[in-house]
PDB file of C-alpha atoms in Angstrom:
ATOM      1  CA  MET A   1      35.258  -0.843  -0.774  1.00 60.00           C
ATOM      2  CA  THR A   2      37.305  -3.578  -2.494  1.00 67.00           C
ATOM      3  CA  ASP A   3      36.821  -6.586  -0.180  1.00 91.00           C
ATOM      4  CA  ARG A   4      33.874  -8.938  -0.169  1.00 97.00           C
ATOM      5  CA  ILE A   5      31.602  -8.873   2.878  1.00 97.00           C
ATOM      6  CA  HIS A   6      30.888 -12.390   4.083  1.00 97.00           C
ATOM      7  CA  GLU A   7      29.088 -11.589   7.324  1.00 97.00           C
ATOM      8  CA  PHE A   8      28.219  -8.845   9.785  1.00 98.00           C
ATOM      9  CA  SER A   9      27.012  -8.691  13.377  1.00 98.00           C
ATOM     10  CA  ASN A  10      24.446  -6.621  15.258  1.00 98.00           C
ATOM     11  CA  ASP A  11      22.723  -7.005  18.624  1.00 97.00           C
ATOM     12  CA  GLY A  12      24.844 -10.075  19.299  1.00 97.00           C
ATOM     13  CA  LEU A  13      23.463 -11.763  16.154  1.00 98.00           C
ATOM     14  CA  THR A  14      25.453 -12.816  13.106  1.00 98.00           C
ATOM     15  CA  TYR A  15      24.275 -12.642   9.504  1.00 98.00           C
ATOM     16  CA  ALA A  16      25.795 -14.315   6.461  1.00 98.00           C
ATOM     17  CA  VAL A  17      25.983 -12.012   3.434  1.00 98.00           C
ATOM     18  CA  THR A  18      25.861 -12.872  -0.257  1.00 98.00           C
ATOM     19  CA  ASP A  19      28.128 -10.287  -1.901  1.00 98.00           C
ATOM     20  CA  GLU A  20      28.222 -10.636  -5.678  1.00 98.00           C
ATOM     21  CA  GLY A  21      28.846  -8.642  -8.837  1.00 98.00           C
ATOM     22  CA  PRO A  22      31.725  -6.351  -9.821  1.00 97.00           C
ATOM     23  CA  LEU A  23      33.757  -5.316  -6.772  1.00 96.00           C
ATOM     24  CA  ASP A  24      34.075  -1.781  -8.104  1.00 95.00           C
ATOM     25  CA  GLY A  25      30.373  -1.482  -8.882  1.00 97.00           C
ATOM     26  CA  GLU A  26      27.983   0.745  -6.954  1.00 97.00           C
ATOM     27  CA  ILE A  27      26.483  -1.249  -4.082  1.00 98.00           C
ATOM     28  CA  VAL A  28      22.820  -2.232  -4.068  1.00 98.00           C
ATOM     29  CA  VAL A  29      21.425  -3.797  -0.870  1.00 98.00           C
ATOM     30  CA  LEU A  30      18.238  -5.811  -1.425  1.00 99.00           C
ATOM     31  CA  LEU A  31      15.883  -6.785   1.425  1.00 99.00           C
ATOM     32  CA  HIS A  32      13.473  -9.722   1.159  1.00 98.00           C
ATOM     33  CA  GLY A  33       9.942 -10.025   2.493  1.00 98.00           C
ATOM     34  CA  PHE A  34       7.649 -12.653   4.009  1.00 98.00           C
ATOM     35  CA  PRO A  35       7.539 -15.603   3.602  1.00 97.00           C
ATOM     36  CA  GLN A  36      10.749 -15.598   1.601  1.00 98.00           C
ATOM     37  CA  THR A  37      14.508 -15.303   2.028  1.00 98.00           C
ATOM     38  CA  SER A  38      17.243 -13.499   0.168  1.00 98.00           C
ATOM     39  CA  THR A  39      17.103 -16.129  -2.604  1.00 98.00           C
ATOM     40  CA  SER A  40      13.983 -14.348  -3.890  1.00 98.00           C
ATOM     41  CA  TRP A  41      16.304 -11.662  -5.296  1.00 98.00           C
ATOM     42  CA  HIS A  42      18.455 -14.035  -7.364  1.00 98.00           C
ATOM     43  CA  ALA A  43      17.004 -13.143 -10.769  1.00 98.00           C
ATOM     44  CA  VAL A  44      17.197  -9.389 -10.095  1.00 98.00           C
ATOM     45  CA  CYS A  45      20.750  -9.619  -8.736  1.00 98.00           C
ATOM     46  CA  THR A  46      21.940 -11.508 -11.821  1.00 98.00           C
ATOM     47  CA  ARG A  47      20.603  -8.741 -14.025  1.00 98.00           C
ATOM     48  CA  LEU A  48      22.111  -6.002 -11.850  1.00 98.00           C
ATOM     49  CA  HIS A  49      25.524  -7.663 -12.114  1.00 98.00           C
ATOM     50  CA  ALA A  50      25.235  -7.531 -15.905  1.00 98.00           C
ATOM     51  CA  GLU A  51      24.579  -3.791 -15.561  1.00 98.00           C
ATOM     52  CA  GLY A  52      27.769  -3.354 -13.526  1.00 98.00           C
ATOM     53  CA  TYR A  53      26.311  -3.221 -10.009  1.00 98.00           C
ATOM     54  CA  ARG A  54      27.455  -5.067  -6.909  1.00 98.00           C
ATOM     55  CA  THR A  55      24.673  -6.622  -4.834  1.00 98.00           C
ATOM     56  CA  LEU A  56      24.449  -7.520  -1.153  1.00 98.00           C
ATOM     57  CA  THR A  57      21.657  -9.710   0.183  1.00 98.00           C
ATOM     58  CA  PHE A  58      21.138 -11.497   3.488  1.00 98.00           C
ATOM     59  CA  ASP A  59      18.495 -13.494   5.305  1.00 98.00           C
ATOM     60  CA  GLN A  60      17.100 -11.035   7.809  1.00 98.00           C
ATOM     61  CA  ARG A  61      16.394 -11.390  11.520  1.00 98.00           C
ATOM     62  CA  GLY A  62      14.253 -14.430  12.214  1.00 98.00           C
ATOM     63  CA  TYR A  63      15.179 -16.006   8.879  1.00 98.00           C
ATOM     64  CA  ALA A  64      18.939 -16.426   9.276  1.00 98.00           C
ATOM     65  CA  PRO A  65      19.720 -19.552  11.340  1.00 97.00           C
ATOM     66  CA  THR A  66      22.219 -17.543  13.404  1.00 96.00           C
ATOM     67  CA  ALA A  67      19.814 -14.668  14.079  1.00 98.00           C
ATOM     68  CA  ARG A  68      16.573 -15.970  15.573  1.00 98.00           C
ATOM     69  CA  PRO A  69      16.107 -14.338  18.973  1.00 97.00           C
ATOM     70  CA  ARG A  70      13.165 -15.346  21.129  1.00 94.00           C
ATOM     71  CA  GLY A  71      10.211 -13.066  21.804  1.00 93.00           C
ATOM     72  CA  ARG A  72       8.353 -10.716  19.517  1.00 95.00           C
ATOM     73  CA  ARG A  73       9.943  -7.524  20.857  1.00 96.00           C
ATOM     74  CA  ALA A  74      13.229  -8.569  19.267  1.00 98.00           C
ATOM     75  CA  TYR A  75      11.523  -8.033  15.896  1.00 98.00           C
ATOM     76  CA  ARG A  76      10.483  -4.407  16.357  1.00 97.00           C
ATOM     77  CA  MET A  77      11.087  -2.197  13.342  1.00 98.00           C
ATOM     78  CA  SER A  78      13.861  -0.389  15.197  1.00 97.00           C
ATOM     79  CA  ARG A  79      15.806  -3.662  15.486  1.00 98.00           C
ATOM     80  CA  LEU A  80      15.204  -4.606  11.849  1.00 98.00           C
ATOM     81  CA  VAL A  81      16.450  -1.174  10.774  1.00 98.00           C
ATOM     82  CA  SER A  82      19.480  -1.461  13.020  1.00 98.00           C
ATOM     83  CA  ASP A  83      20.476  -4.672  11.231  1.00 98.00           C
ATOM     84  CA  VAL A  84      20.383  -2.940   7.850  1.00 98.00           C
ATOM     85  CA  ALA A  85      22.300   0.048   9.205  1.00 98.00           C
ATOM     86  CA  ALA A  86      24.971  -2.329  10.531  1.00 98.00           C
ATOM     87  CA  LEU A  87      25.378  -3.939   7.116  1.00 98.00           C
ATOM     88  CA  ILE A  88      25.570  -0.577   5.353  1.00 98.00           C
ATOM     89  CA  GLY A  89      28.131   0.506   7.927  1.00 97.00           C
ATOM     90  CA  ALA A  90      30.237  -2.519   7.024  1.00 96.00           C
ATOM     91  CA  THR A  91      30.280  -1.373   3.381  1.00 96.00           C
ATOM     92  CA  GLY A  92      31.416   2.131   4.279  1.00 94.00           C
ATOM     93  CA  GLY A  93      28.054   3.373   2.894  1.00 87.00           C
ATOM     94  CA  PRO A  94      25.915   4.944   1.648  1.00 98.00           C
ATOM     95  CA  VAL A  95      24.226   2.411  -0.660  1.00 98.00           C
ATOM     96  CA  HIS A  96      21.297   2.036  -2.992  1.00 98.00           C
ATOM     97  CA  LEU A  97      18.543   0.318  -0.988  1.00 98.00           C
ATOM     98  CA  VAL A  98      15.824  -1.927  -2.412  1.00 99.00           C
ATOM     99  CA  GLY A  99      13.088  -3.803  -0.564  1.00 98.00           C
ATOM    100  CA  HIS A 100      10.121  -6.016  -1.372  1.00 98.00           C
ATOM    101  CA  ASP A 101       7.122  -6.725   0.866  1.00 98.00           C
ATOM    102  CA  TRP A 102       8.333  -6.538   4.508  1.00 98.00           C
ATOM    103  CA  GLY A 103      11.745  -5.703   3.099  1.00 98.00           C
ATOM    104  CA  ALA A 104      10.174  -2.604   1.560  1.00 98.00           C
ATOM    105  CA  GLY A 105       8.816  -1.624   4.971  1.00 98.00           C
ATOM    106  CA  VAL A 106      12.293  -1.975   6.457  1.00 98.00           C
ATOM    107  CA  ALA A 107      13.791  -0.038   3.534  1.00 98.00           C
ATOM    108  CA  TRP A 108      11.310   2.840   3.962  1.00 98.00           C
ATOM    109  CA  SER A 109      12.048   2.952   7.689  1.00 98.00           C
ATOM    110  CA  THR A 110      15.810   2.830   7.173  1.00 98.00           C
ATOM    111  CA  ALA A 111      15.584   5.768   4.773  1.00 98.00           C
ATOM    112  CA  VAL A 112      13.553   7.676   7.380  1.00 98.00           C
ATOM    113  CA  GLU A 113      15.923   7.009  10.265  1.00 98.00           C
ATOM    114  CA  TRP A 114      19.264   6.954   8.417  1.00 98.00           C
ATOM    115  CA  PRO A 115      18.919   9.073   5.239  1.00 98.00           C
ATOM    116  CA  GLU A 116      22.683   9.583   5.175  1.00 98.00           C
ATOM    117  CA  LEU A 117      23.111   5.827   4.593  1.00 98.00           C
ATOM    118  CA  VAL A 118      20.716   5.642   1.620  1.00 98.00           C
ATOM    119  CA  ARG A 119      21.645   7.076  -1.768  1.00 98.00           C
ATOM    120  CA  THR A 120      18.440   5.953  -3.467  1.00 98.00           C
ATOM    121  CA  LEU A 121      15.424   3.883  -2.461  1.00 98.00           C
ATOM    122  CA  VAL A 122      13.308   1.470  -4.505  1.00 98.00           C
ATOM    123  CA  ALA A 123      10.283   0.021  -2.686  1.00 98.00           C
ATOM    124  CA  VAL A 124       8.424  -2.871  -4.293  1.00 98.00           C
ATOM    125  CA  SER A 125       4.772  -3.617  -3.416  1.00 98.00           C
ATOM    126  CA  VAL A 126       4.536  -2.129   0.104  1.00 98.00           C
ATOM    127  CA  PRO A 127       4.038   1.652   0.366  1.00 98.00           C
ATOM    128  CA  HIS A 128       5.398   4.019   2.995  1.00 98.00           C
ATOM    129  CA  PRO A 129       4.089   3.083   6.487  1.00 97.00           C
ATOM    130  CA  ARG A 130       2.067   6.288   6.774  1.00 97.00           C
ATOM    131  CA  ALA A 131       0.346   5.658   3.435  1.00 97.00           C
ATOM    132  CA  PHE A 132      -0.359   2.053   4.388  1.00 97.00           C
ATOM    133  CA  LEU A 133      -1.922   2.982   7.726  1.00 95.00           C
ATOM    134  CA  GLY A 134      -3.826   5.936   6.282  1.00 94.00           C
ATOM    135  CA  SER A 135      -5.346   3.840   3.521  1.00 95.00           C
ATOM    136  CA  MET A 136      -6.866   1.449   6.050  1.00 92.00           C
ATOM    137  CA  LEU A 137      -9.356   4.107   7.114  1.00 87.00           C
ATOM    138  CA  ILE A 138     -10.620   5.078   3.653  1.00 93.00           C
ATOM    139  CA  SER A 139     -10.350   1.993   1.442  1.00 94.00           C
ATOM    140  CA  SER A 140     -10.533  -1.793   1.350  1.00 93.00           C
ATOM    141  CA  GLN A 141      -7.040  -2.075   2.822  1.00 94.00           C
ATOM    142  CA  LEU A 142      -8.269  -3.108   6.261  1.00 93.00           C
ATOM    143  CA  LEU A 143     -10.075  -6.082   4.750  1.00 93.00           C
ATOM    144  CA  ARG A 144      -7.071  -6.957   2.615  1.00 95.00           C
ATOM    145  CA  SER A 145      -4.903  -6.953   5.742  1.00 94.00           C
ATOM    146  CA  TYR A 146      -7.080  -9.291   7.800  1.00 91.00           C
ATOM    147  CA  TYR A 147      -4.215 -11.782   8.041  1.00 91.00           C
ATOM    148  CA  ILE A 148      -2.183  -9.307  10.104  1.00 93.00           C
ATOM    149  CA  GLY A 149      -4.720  -9.689  12.886  1.00 91.00           C
ATOM    150  CA  LEU A 150      -4.622 -13.469  12.598  1.00 90.00           C
ATOM    151  CA  PHE A 151      -0.835 -13.403  12.790  1.00 94.00           C
ATOM    152  CA  GLN A 152      -1.056 -11.785  16.230  1.00 92.00           C
ATOM    153  CA  LEU A 153      -2.469 -15.030  17.616  1.00 91.00           C
ATOM    154  CA  PRO A 154      -0.208 -17.654  19.198  1.00 91.00           C
ATOM    155  CA  TRP A 155       0.391 -21.000  17.394  1.00 93.00           C
ATOM    156  CA  LEU A 156      -2.555 -20.693  14.955  1.00 92.00           C
ATOM    157  CA  PRO A 157      -0.558 -19.184  12.027  1.00 93.00           C
ATOM    158  CA  GLU A 158       2.153 -21.803  12.485  1.00 95.00           C
ATOM    159  CA  PHE A 159      -0.457 -24.581  12.581  1.00 94.00           C
ATOM    160  CA  ALA A 160      -2.022 -23.384   9.335  1.00 93.00           C
ATOM    161  CA  CYS A 161       1.265 -22.881   7.481  1.00 94.00           C
ATOM    162  CA  ARG A 162       2.511 -26.349   8.420  1.00 95.00           C
ATOM    163  CA  ARG A 163      -0.404 -27.949   6.576  1.00 96.00           C
ATOM    164  CA  PRO A 164       0.884 -28.318   2.986  1.00 94.00           C
ATOM    165  CA  ARG A 165      -2.478 -28.102   1.223  1.00 96.00           C
ATOM    166  CA  LEU A 166      -3.603 -25.082   3.209  1.00 95.00           C
ATOM    167  CA  LEU A 167      -0.277 -23.310   2.659  1.00 96.00           C
ATOM    168  CA  ALA A 168      -0.466 -24.009  -1.067  1.00 96.00           C
ATOM    169  CA  ARG A 169      -4.026 -22.678  -1.232  1.00 96.00           C
ATOM    170  CA  MET A 170      -3.181 -19.513   0.703  1.00 95.00           C
ATOM    171  CA  LEU A 171      -0.023 -18.668  -1.232  1.00 96.00           C
ATOM    172  CA  GLY A 172      -1.387 -19.820  -4.563  1.00 97.00           C
ATOM    173  CA  GLY A 173      -4.230 -17.364  -4.131  1.00 95.00           C
ATOM    174  CA  THR A 174      -1.709 -14.511  -4.019  1.00 97.00           C
ATOM    175  CA  GLY A 175      -0.114 -15.518  -7.314  1.00 96.00           C
ATOM    176  CA  MET A 176       2.749 -17.701  -6.100  1.00 97.00           C
ATOM    177  CA  THR A 177       3.732 -20.553  -8.416  1.00 97.00           C
ATOM    178  CA  PRO A 178       4.050 -24.164  -7.183  1.00 97.00           C
ATOM    179  CA  ASP A 179       7.838 -23.859  -7.353  1.00 97.00           C
ATOM    180  CA  GLN A 180       7.781 -20.729  -5.204  1.00 98.00           C
ATOM    181  CA  ILE A 181       5.492 -22.418  -2.691  1.00 97.00           C
ATOM    182  CA  ALA A 182       7.870 -25.387  -2.504  1.00 97.00           C
ATOM    183  CA  THR A 183      10.686 -22.944  -1.790  1.00 98.00           C
ATOM    184  CA  VAL A 184       8.677 -21.378   1.049  1.00 98.00           C
ATOM    185  CA  ARG A 185       8.163 -24.810   2.564  1.00 97.00           C
ATOM    186  CA  ALA A 186      11.867 -25.601   2.358  1.00 97.00           C
ATOM    187  CA  GLU A 187      13.257 -22.217   3.435  1.00 98.00           C
ATOM    188  CA  ILE A 188      10.686 -21.153   6.027  1.00 97.00           C
ATOM    189  CA  VAL A 189       8.598 -24.059   7.299  1.00 97.00           C
ATOM    190  CA  ASP A 190      11.097 -26.909   7.177  1.00 96.00           C
ATOM    191  CA  SER A 191      14.000 -24.739   8.361  1.00 96.00           C
ATOM    192  CA  SER A 192      12.164 -23.812  11.597  1.00 96.00           C
ATOM    193  CA  ALA A 193      11.980 -20.132  10.640  1.00 97.00           C
ATOM    194  CA  LEU A 194       8.192 -19.966  10.728  1.00 97.00           C
ATOM    195  CA  THR A 195       7.586 -18.584  14.223  1.00 97.00           C
ATOM    196  CA  THR A 196      10.491 -16.145  14.098  1.00 97.00           C
ATOM    197  CA  SER A 197       9.415 -14.784  10.714  1.00 97.00           C
ATOM    198  CA  VAL A 198       5.786 -14.429  11.839  1.00 97.00           C
ATOM    199  CA  ASN A 199       7.128 -12.530  14.847  1.00 97.00           C
ATOM    200  CA  TRP A 200       7.704  -9.566  12.516  1.00 98.00           C
ATOM    201  CA  TYR A 201       3.909  -9.211  12.452  1.00 97.00           C
ATOM    202  CA  ARG A 202       3.566  -9.846  16.170  1.00 97.00           C
ATOM    203  CA  ALA A 203       5.978  -6.997  16.851  1.00 97.00           C
ATOM    204  CA  MET A 204       3.923  -4.470  14.851  1.00 95.00           C
ATOM    205  CA  PRO A 205       2.130  -3.097  17.962  1.00 93.00           C
ATOM    206  CA  PHE A 206       5.524  -1.880  19.206  1.00 93.00           C
ATOM    207  CA  ALA A 207       6.368   0.171  16.099  1.00 90.00           C
ATOM    208  CA  HIS A 208       7.619   3.694  16.813  1.00 92.00           C
ATOM    209  CA  PRO A 209       5.748   6.630  15.211  1.00 94.00           C
ATOM    210  CA  ARG A 210       9.034   8.134  13.977  1.00 96.00           C
ATOM    211  CA  TYR A 211       8.821   5.798  10.992  1.00 96.00           C
ATOM    212  CA  LEU A 212       5.769   7.706   9.797  1.00 97.00           C
ATOM    213  CA  ARG A 213       7.962  10.695   8.903  1.00 97.00           C
ATOM    214  CA  PRO A 214       8.501  11.428   5.188  1.00 98.00           C
ATOM    215  CA  VAL A 215      11.451  10.105   3.210  1.00 98.00           C
ATOM    216  CA  GLU A 216      13.928  12.621   1.815  1.00 98.00           C
ATOM    217  CA  VAL A 217      16.028  10.428  -0.489  1.00 98.00           C
ATOM    218  CA  PRO A 218      15.295   9.899  -4.213  1.00 98.00           C
ATOM    219  CA  THR A 219      12.651   7.173  -4.299  1.00 98.00           C
ATOM    220  CA  THR A 220      10.839   4.892  -6.722  1.00 98.00           C
ATOM    221  CA  TYR A 221       7.790   2.930  -5.609  1.00 98.00           C
ATOM    222  CA  VAL A 222       6.194   0.218  -7.757  1.00 98.00           C
ATOM    223  CA  TRP A 223       2.796  -1.375  -7.152  1.00 98.00           C
ATOM    224  CA  THR A 224       1.023  -4.086  -9.133  1.00 98.00           C
ATOM    225  CA  THR A 225      -2.654  -4.089 -10.033  1.00 97.00           C
ATOM    226  CA  GLY A 226      -2.931  -7.796  -9.220  1.00 97.00           C
ATOM    227  CA  ASP A 227      -1.637  -7.469  -5.666  1.00 97.00           C
ATOM    228  CA  THR A 228      -4.207  -9.152  -3.424  1.00 95.00           C
ATOM    229  CA  ALA A 229      -2.699  -7.763  -0.207  1.00 95.00           C
ATOM    230  CA  LEU A 230      -2.220  -4.099  -1.100  1.00 96.00           C
ATOM    231  CA  GLY A 231      -4.765  -1.767  -2.673  1.00 96.00           C
ATOM    232  CA  ARG A 232      -4.424   1.204  -4.993  1.00 96.00           C
ATOM    233  CA  ARG A 233      -5.356   3.858  -2.427  1.00 96.00           C
ATOM    234  CA  GLY A 234      -2.252   3.298  -0.279  1.00 96.00           C
ATOM    235  CA  ALA A 235      -0.112   3.161  -3.393  1.00 97.00           C
ATOM    236  CA  VAL A 236      -1.406   6.530  -4.589  1.00 97.00           C
ATOM    237  CA  MET A 237      -1.092   8.102  -1.122  1.00 97.00           C
ATOM    238  CA  CYS A 238       2.579   7.163  -1.036  1.00 97.00           C
ATOM    239  CA  SER A 239       3.559  10.286  -2.992  1.00 97.00           C
ATOM    240  CA  ARG A 240       2.639  12.415   0.036  1.00 96.00           C
ATOM    241  CA  CYS A 241       5.276  10.605   2.085  1.00 98.00           C
ATOM    242  CA  VAL A 242       8.331  11.474  -0.031  1.00 98.00           C
ATOM    243  CA  THR A 243       9.849  14.959  -0.131  1.00 97.00           C
ATOM    244  CA  GLY A 244      12.735  14.059  -2.446  1.00 96.00           C
ATOM    245  CA  PRO A 245      12.562  13.119  -6.132  1.00 98.00           C
ATOM    246  CA  TYR A 246       9.823  10.522  -6.541  1.00 98.00           C
ATOM    247  CA  ARG A 247       8.554   8.132  -9.192  1.00 98.00           C
ATOM    248  CA  PHE A 248       5.435   5.963  -8.922  1.00 98.00           C
ATOM    249  CA  GLU A 249       5.210   2.981 -11.268  1.00 98.00           C
ATOM    250  CA  VAL A 250       2.083   0.867 -11.766  1.00 98.00           C
ATOM    251  CA  ALA A 251       2.577  -2.594 -13.268  1.00 98.00           C
ATOM    252  CA  SER A 252       0.405  -5.617 -13.940  1.00 97.00           C
ATOM    253  CA  GLY A 253       1.022  -8.929 -12.234  1.00 96.00           C
ATOM    254  CA  SER A 254       0.977 -10.346  -8.726  1.00 97.00           C
ATOM    255  CA  HIS A 255       2.607  -9.303  -5.462  1.00 98.00           C
ATOM    256  CA  TRP A 256       5.734 -11.383  -6.146  1.00 98.00           C
ATOM    257  CA  MET A 257       7.462  -8.995  -8.528  1.00 98.00           C
ATOM    258  CA  PRO A 258      11.171  -9.796  -7.948  1.00 98.00           C
ATOM    259  CA  GLU A 259      10.660 -13.326  -9.287  1.00 98.00           C
ATOM    260  CA  GLU A 260       7.743 -12.677 -11.628  1.00 97.00           C
ATOM    261  CA  GLN A 261       9.085  -9.517 -13.298  1.00 98.00           C
ATOM    262  CA  PRO A 262      12.844  -9.295 -12.655  1.00 98.00           C
ATOM    263  CA  ASP A 263      13.476  -7.331 -15.855  1.00 98.00           C
ATOM    264  CA  LEU A 264      11.072  -4.575 -14.816  1.00 98.00           C
ATOM    265  CA  VAL A 265      12.340  -4.444 -11.239  1.00 98.00           C
ATOM    266  CA  THR A 266      15.937  -4.258 -12.472  1.00 98.00           C
ATOM    267  CA  ARG A 267      15.093  -1.474 -14.907  1.00 98.00           C
ATOM    268  CA  LEU A 268      13.410   0.568 -12.178  1.00 98.00           C
ATOM    269  CA  ILE A 269      16.419   0.144  -9.893  1.00 98.00           C
ATOM    270  CA  VAL A 270      18.877   1.153 -12.623  1.00 98.00           C
ATOM    271  CA  ASP A 271      16.698   4.102 -13.675  1.00 98.00           C
ATOM    272  CA  ARG A 272      16.487   5.365 -10.098  1.00 98.00           C
ATOM    273  CA  ILE A 273      20.254   5.073  -9.594  1.00 98.00           C
ATOM    274  CA  SER A 274      20.960   6.779 -12.928  1.00 96.00           C
ATOM    275  CA  ASN A 275      18.542   9.652 -12.375  1.00 86.00           C
TER     276      ASN A 275
END
């Protein structure tokens, strides 16, 4: 495909796309997590462009100002996956798919439902949904994920996140820098994307079991030892959820790898595409 993609539509919603890098380069689609936007991929994208790859990023459902439907059911995994499939369709697909945090969950699920659209998969931090759920029963993962239960409550998460000192304490405890926390305030809290982004968690009870099926595409998964939200057991169990070529990488550092370790993330993406 030789034309830039500036936007795409799905479910009556419109998404702006940042399409950068060599036009003739292989396309890499990168999906952000919570509580961030597509700007979290800037450092990785810059490095991928230098390697000859074209990158596509977008603020996902609930984050994009033009795509914030009401009600938690609008944020079911099936709808999040359909957005990604619509973007890949606009490229002529298939593409190399990368995701971090919630974006990794969407990337795993897209590879399960639409393997023909995904050439390779790189998942950062969050393991395959089946490994994540399975680890809750046999490790500390349930305790680590306590906030998911809190996020099911009405208004309380929004109230907490709108208090600057409390937000800084919560995010700082996960390894976020002050600059990153300021970005969260500007891009999520101050832009009125807080409720619609938290709705991703509130829609979790409506997830379909088909996303627990294994992934067939060549996959790399990277987990960090300093991740406060995700334990080792789920990371190790992830290998059982991929039937195609698979690589598991363990790194040091916090949960916020795309900004903290862009060189490593870029290398893993390039290695997966090349092999």
